[in-house]
CSV table of C-alpha atoms in Angstrom, one decimal:
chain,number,residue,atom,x,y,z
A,300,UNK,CA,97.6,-1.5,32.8
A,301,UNK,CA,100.3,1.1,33.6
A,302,UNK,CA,97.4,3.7,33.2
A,303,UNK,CA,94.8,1.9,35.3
A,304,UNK,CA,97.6,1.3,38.1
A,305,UNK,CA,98.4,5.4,37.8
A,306,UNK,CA,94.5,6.0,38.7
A,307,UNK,CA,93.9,3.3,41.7
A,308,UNK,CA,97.6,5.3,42.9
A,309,UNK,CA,95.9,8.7,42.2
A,310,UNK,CA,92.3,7.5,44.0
A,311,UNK,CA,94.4,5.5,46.9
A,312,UNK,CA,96.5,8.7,47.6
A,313,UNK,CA,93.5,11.0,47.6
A,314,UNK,CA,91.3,8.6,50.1
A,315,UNK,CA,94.3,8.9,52.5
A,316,UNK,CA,94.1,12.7,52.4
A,317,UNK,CA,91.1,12.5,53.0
A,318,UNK,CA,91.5,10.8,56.5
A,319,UNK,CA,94.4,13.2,57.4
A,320,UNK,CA,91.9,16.4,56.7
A,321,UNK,CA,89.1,14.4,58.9
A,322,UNK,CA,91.3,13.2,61.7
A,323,UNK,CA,92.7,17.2,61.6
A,324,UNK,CA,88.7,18.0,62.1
A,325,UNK,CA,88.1,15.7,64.7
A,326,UNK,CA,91.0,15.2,67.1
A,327,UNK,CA,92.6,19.2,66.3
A,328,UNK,CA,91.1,22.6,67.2
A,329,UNK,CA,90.0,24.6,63.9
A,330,UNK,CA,90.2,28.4,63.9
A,331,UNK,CA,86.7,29.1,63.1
A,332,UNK,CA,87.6,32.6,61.8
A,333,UNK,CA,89.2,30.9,59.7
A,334,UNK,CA,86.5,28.8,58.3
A,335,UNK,CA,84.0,31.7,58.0
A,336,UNK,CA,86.7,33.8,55.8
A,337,UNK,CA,86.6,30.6,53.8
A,338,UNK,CA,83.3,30.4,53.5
A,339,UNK,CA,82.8,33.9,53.2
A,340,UNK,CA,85.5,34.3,50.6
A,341,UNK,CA,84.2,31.3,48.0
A,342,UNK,CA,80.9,32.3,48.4
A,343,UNK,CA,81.0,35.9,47.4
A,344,UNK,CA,83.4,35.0,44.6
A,345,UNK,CA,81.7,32.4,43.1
A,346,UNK,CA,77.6,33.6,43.7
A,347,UNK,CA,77.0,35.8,40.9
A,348,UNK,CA,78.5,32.5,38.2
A,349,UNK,CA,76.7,30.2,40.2
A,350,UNK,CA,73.6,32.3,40.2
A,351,UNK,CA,74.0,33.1,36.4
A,352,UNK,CA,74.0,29.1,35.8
A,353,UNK,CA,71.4,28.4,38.0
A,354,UNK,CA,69.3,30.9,35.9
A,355,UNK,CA,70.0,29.5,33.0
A,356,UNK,CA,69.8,26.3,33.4
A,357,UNK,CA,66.0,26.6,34.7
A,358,UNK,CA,65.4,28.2,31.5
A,359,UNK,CA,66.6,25.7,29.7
A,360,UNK,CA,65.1,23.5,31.7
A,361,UNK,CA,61.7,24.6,31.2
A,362,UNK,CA,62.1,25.6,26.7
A,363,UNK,CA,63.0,21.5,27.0
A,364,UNK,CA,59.8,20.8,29.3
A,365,UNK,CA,57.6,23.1,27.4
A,366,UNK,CA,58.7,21.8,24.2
A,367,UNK,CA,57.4,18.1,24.8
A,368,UNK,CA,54.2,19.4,26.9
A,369,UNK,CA,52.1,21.6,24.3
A,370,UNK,CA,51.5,18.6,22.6
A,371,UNK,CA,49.9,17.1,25.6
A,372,UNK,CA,48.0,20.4,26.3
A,373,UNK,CA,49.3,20.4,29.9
A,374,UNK,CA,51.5,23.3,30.5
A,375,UNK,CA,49.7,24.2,33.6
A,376,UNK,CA,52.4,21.6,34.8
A,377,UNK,CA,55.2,23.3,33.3
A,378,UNK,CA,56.8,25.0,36.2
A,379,UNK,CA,55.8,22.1,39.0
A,380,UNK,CA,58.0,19.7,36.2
A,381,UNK,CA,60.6,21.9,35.5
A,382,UNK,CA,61.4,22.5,38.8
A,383,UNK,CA,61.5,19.2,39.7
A,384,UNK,CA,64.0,17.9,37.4
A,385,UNK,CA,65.7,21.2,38.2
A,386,UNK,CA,66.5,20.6,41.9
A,387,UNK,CA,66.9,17.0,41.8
A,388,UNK,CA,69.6,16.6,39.2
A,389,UNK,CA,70.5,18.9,36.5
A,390,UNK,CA,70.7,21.8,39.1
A,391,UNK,CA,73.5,20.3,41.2
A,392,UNK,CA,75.3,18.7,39.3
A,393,UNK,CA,75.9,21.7,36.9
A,394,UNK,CA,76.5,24.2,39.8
A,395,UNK,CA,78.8,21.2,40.6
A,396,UNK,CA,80.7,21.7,37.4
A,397,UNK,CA,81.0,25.6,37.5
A,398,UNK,CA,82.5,25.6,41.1
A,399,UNK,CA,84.6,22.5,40.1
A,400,UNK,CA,86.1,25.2,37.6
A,401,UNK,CA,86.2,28.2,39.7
A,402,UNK,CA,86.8,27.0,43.4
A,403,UNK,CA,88.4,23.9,42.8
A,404,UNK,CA,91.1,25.5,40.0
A,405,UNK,CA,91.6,28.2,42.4
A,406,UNK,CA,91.7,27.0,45.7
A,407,UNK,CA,94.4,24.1,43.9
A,408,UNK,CA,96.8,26.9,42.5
A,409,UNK,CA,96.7,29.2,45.5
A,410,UNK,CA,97.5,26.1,47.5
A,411,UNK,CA,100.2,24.7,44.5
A,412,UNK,CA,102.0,28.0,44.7
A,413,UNK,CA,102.5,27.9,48.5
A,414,UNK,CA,103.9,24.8,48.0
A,415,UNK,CA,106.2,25.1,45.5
A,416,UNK,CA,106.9,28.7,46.7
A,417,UNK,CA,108.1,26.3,50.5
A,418,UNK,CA,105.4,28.1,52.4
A,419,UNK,CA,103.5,25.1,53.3
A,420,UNK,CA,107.3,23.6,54.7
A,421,UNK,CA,107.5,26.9,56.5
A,422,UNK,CA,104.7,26.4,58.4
A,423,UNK,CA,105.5,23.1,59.2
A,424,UNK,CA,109.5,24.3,60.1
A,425,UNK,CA,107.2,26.7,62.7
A,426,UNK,CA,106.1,24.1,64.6
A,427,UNK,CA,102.5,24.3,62.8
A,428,UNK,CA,100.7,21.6,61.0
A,429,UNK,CA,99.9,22.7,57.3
A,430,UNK,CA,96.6,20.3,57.4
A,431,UNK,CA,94.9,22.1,60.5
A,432,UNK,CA,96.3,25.8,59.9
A,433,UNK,CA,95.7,25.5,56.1
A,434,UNK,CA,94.1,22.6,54.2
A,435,UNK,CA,90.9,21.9,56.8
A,436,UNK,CA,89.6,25.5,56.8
A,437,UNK,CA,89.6,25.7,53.3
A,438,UNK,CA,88.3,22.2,53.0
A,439,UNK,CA,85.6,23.2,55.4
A,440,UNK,CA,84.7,26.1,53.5
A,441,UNK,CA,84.1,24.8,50.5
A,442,UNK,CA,81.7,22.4,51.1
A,443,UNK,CA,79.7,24.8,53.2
A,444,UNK,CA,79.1,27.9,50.8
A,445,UNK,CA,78.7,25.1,48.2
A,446,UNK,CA,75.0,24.8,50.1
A,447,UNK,CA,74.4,28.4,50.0
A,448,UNK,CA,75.8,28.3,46.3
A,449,UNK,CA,73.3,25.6,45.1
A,450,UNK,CA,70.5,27.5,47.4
A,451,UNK,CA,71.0,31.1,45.5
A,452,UNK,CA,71.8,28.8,41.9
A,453,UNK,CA,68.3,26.9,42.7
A,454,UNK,CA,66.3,29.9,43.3
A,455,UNK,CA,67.7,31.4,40.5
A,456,UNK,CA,66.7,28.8,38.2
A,457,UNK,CA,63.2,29.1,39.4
A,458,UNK,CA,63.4,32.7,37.9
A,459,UNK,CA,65.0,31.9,34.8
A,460,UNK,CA,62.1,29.4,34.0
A,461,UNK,CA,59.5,31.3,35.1
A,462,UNK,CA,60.8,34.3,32.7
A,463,UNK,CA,61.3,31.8,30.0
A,464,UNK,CA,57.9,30.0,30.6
A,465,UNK,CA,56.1,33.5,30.1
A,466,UNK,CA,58.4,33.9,27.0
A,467,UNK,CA,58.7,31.1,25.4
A,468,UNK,CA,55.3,29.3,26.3
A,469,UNK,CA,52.4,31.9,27.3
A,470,UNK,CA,52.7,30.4,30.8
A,471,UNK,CA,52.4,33.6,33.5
A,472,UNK,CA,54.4,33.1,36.4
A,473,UNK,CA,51.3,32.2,39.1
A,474,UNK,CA,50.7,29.1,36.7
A,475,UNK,CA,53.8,28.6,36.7
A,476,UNK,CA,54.3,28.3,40.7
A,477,UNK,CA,50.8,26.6,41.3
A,478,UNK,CA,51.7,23.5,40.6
A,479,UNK,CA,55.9,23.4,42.3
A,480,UNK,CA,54.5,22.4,45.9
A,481,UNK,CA,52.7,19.7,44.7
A,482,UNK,CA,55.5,18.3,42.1
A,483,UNK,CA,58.9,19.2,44.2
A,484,UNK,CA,58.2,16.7,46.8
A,485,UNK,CA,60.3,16.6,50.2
A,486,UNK,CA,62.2,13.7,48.5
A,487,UNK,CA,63.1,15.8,45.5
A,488,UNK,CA,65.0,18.3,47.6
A,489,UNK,CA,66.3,16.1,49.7
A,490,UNK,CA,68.6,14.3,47.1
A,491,UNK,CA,69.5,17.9,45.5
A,492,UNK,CA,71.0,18.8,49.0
A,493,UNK,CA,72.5,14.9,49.6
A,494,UNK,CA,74.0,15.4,45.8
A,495,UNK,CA,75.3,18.9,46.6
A,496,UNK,CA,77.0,17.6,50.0
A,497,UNK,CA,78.4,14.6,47.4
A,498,UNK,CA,79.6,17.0,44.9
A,499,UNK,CA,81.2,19.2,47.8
A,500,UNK,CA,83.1,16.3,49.5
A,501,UNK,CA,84.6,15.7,46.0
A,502,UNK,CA,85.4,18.5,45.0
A,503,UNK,CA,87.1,19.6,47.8
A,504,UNK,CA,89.1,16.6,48.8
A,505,UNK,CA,90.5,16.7,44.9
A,506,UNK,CA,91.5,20.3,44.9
A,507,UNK,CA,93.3,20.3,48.5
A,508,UNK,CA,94.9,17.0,47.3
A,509,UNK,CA,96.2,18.2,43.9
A,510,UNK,CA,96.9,21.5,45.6
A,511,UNK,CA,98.9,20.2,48.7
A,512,UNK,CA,101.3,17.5,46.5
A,513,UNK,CA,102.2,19.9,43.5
A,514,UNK,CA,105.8,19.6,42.6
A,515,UNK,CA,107.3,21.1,39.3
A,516,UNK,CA,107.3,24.8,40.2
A,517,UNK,CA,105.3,26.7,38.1
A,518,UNK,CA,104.6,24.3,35.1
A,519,UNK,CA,103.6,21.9,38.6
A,520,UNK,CA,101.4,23.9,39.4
A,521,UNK,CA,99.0,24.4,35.9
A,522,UNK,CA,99.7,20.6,35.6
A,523,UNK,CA,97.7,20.4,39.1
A,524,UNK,CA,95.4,23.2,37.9
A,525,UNK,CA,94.5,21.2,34.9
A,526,UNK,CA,94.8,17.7,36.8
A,527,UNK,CA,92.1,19.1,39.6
A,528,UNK,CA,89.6,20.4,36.8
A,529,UNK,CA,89.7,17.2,34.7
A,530,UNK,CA,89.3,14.5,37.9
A,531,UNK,CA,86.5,16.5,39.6
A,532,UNK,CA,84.4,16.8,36.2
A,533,UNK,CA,84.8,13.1,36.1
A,534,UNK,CA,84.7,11.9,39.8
A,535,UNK,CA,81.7,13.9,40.3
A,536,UNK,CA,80.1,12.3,37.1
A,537,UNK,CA,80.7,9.1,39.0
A,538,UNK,CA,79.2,10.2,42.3
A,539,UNK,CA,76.2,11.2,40.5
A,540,UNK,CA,75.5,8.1,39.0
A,541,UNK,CA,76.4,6.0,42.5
A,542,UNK,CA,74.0,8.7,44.4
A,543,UNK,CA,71.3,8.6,41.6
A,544,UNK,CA,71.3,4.5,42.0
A,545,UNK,CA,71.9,4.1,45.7
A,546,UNK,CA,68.6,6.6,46.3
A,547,UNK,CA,66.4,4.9,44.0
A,548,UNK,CA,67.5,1.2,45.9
A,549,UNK,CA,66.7,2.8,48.9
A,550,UNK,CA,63.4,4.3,47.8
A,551,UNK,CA,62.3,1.2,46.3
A,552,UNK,CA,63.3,-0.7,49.8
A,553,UNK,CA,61.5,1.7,51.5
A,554,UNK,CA,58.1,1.5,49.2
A,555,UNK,CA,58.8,-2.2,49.7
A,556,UNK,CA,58.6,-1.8,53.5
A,557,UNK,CA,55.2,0.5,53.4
A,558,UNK,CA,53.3,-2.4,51.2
């Protein structure tokens, strides 16, 4: 009981953030330099993971694919499937995880140490507000370059299974392709990107929150380091499952409508 109480505290506290970061974006003026040194700043330090695990995971992707289709003789499908399943859920949601570990641990410590260090209260003892001139350009950041992040990892998985699918199962990389317009349908990329703006909103509202209330000093702040990587993993596990289920209600309302 004690434990579930500790997470509804944990989820209550976080939602109220939240609404302090949008009200900051809404009724106070953002530096935009700001944002785009954000953006700029995760972006190029977390590409060449992201685009590393976007490669692999299309190759994987497409060994599993090609696995179950030579029995079936249709690997002239291989790349069009592959794909598919690529952008519209393994591909986010494990870019998802390897920015959860690199931006979201990072951007919590940087954010830990300026709090236990007192920088945050000496902006605040300026006459500053630590939400505007710190947390909502970071918070902005991060769930922009996590678009161009899942872009570049997406793209990079279409490499990594095309180089696998040559390797692995004979399949030469125009077969590969001929059949991805057909398969990767308009709806398939659309709930890649609605997942990737999910997993964004997540993750950055849990590392600016664990970030902002460490206390502890320096133990405080690898408890929060810790804290942020554990909650995302698992909050974004949750989101993908509510997204997954929401789409397919309003898919099948929408069908439902056509007939």
């Amino acid at each position: 009981m004690t434990l579930f109480i500790s997470i509804l505290d944990e989820v209550g506290g976080a939602l109220l953030f939240l609404q302090k970061i949008l009200r900051s974006l809404f009724y106070k003026k953002i530096k935009i330099h700001e944002v785009f040194e954000q953006i700029w700043k995760v972006t190029a330090d977390s590409f060449f993971t992201t685009a590393m695990a976007g490669f692999f995971v299309g190759a994987i992707m497409t060994v599993q694919f090609a696995l179950q289709m030579k029995e079936f003789g249709a690997l002239g499908y291989l790349g069009g499937l592959a794909t598919s399943g690529t952008f519209r859920e393994v591909g986010p949601l494990l870019i998802a995880f390897m920015l959860s570990g690199k931006v979201g641990a990072f951007t919590s410590a940087e954010l830990g140490t300026m709090r236990v260090t007192e920088q945050i209260d000496a902006v605040r003892c300026l006459g500053a507000d630590p939400m505007q001139e710190i947390i909502a350009p970071r918070f902005l950041g991060i769930i922009i370059s996590s678009f161009f992040l899942l872009g570049g990892g997406l793209i990079m998985s279409v490499f990594g299974g095309m180089l696998m699918g040559y390797a692995f199962a004979g399949v030469n990389f125009e077969e590969y392709l001929r059949h991805v317009p057909m398969i990767v349908s308009p709806v398939s990329i659309l709930s890649g990107v609605i997942k990737c703006g999910a997993f964004a909103l997540v993750l950055a509202t849990i590392c600016t929150f664990k970030g902002f209330t460490t206390t502890g000093g320096a133990k405080g702040v690898g408890r929060a380091v810790v804290a942020t990587s554990v909650s995302t993993m698992i909050c974004i596990v949750v989101v993908d499952w509510m997204t997954s289920f929401l789409g397919e209600v309003i898919l099948q309302m929408i069908r439902g409508y056509r007939s």
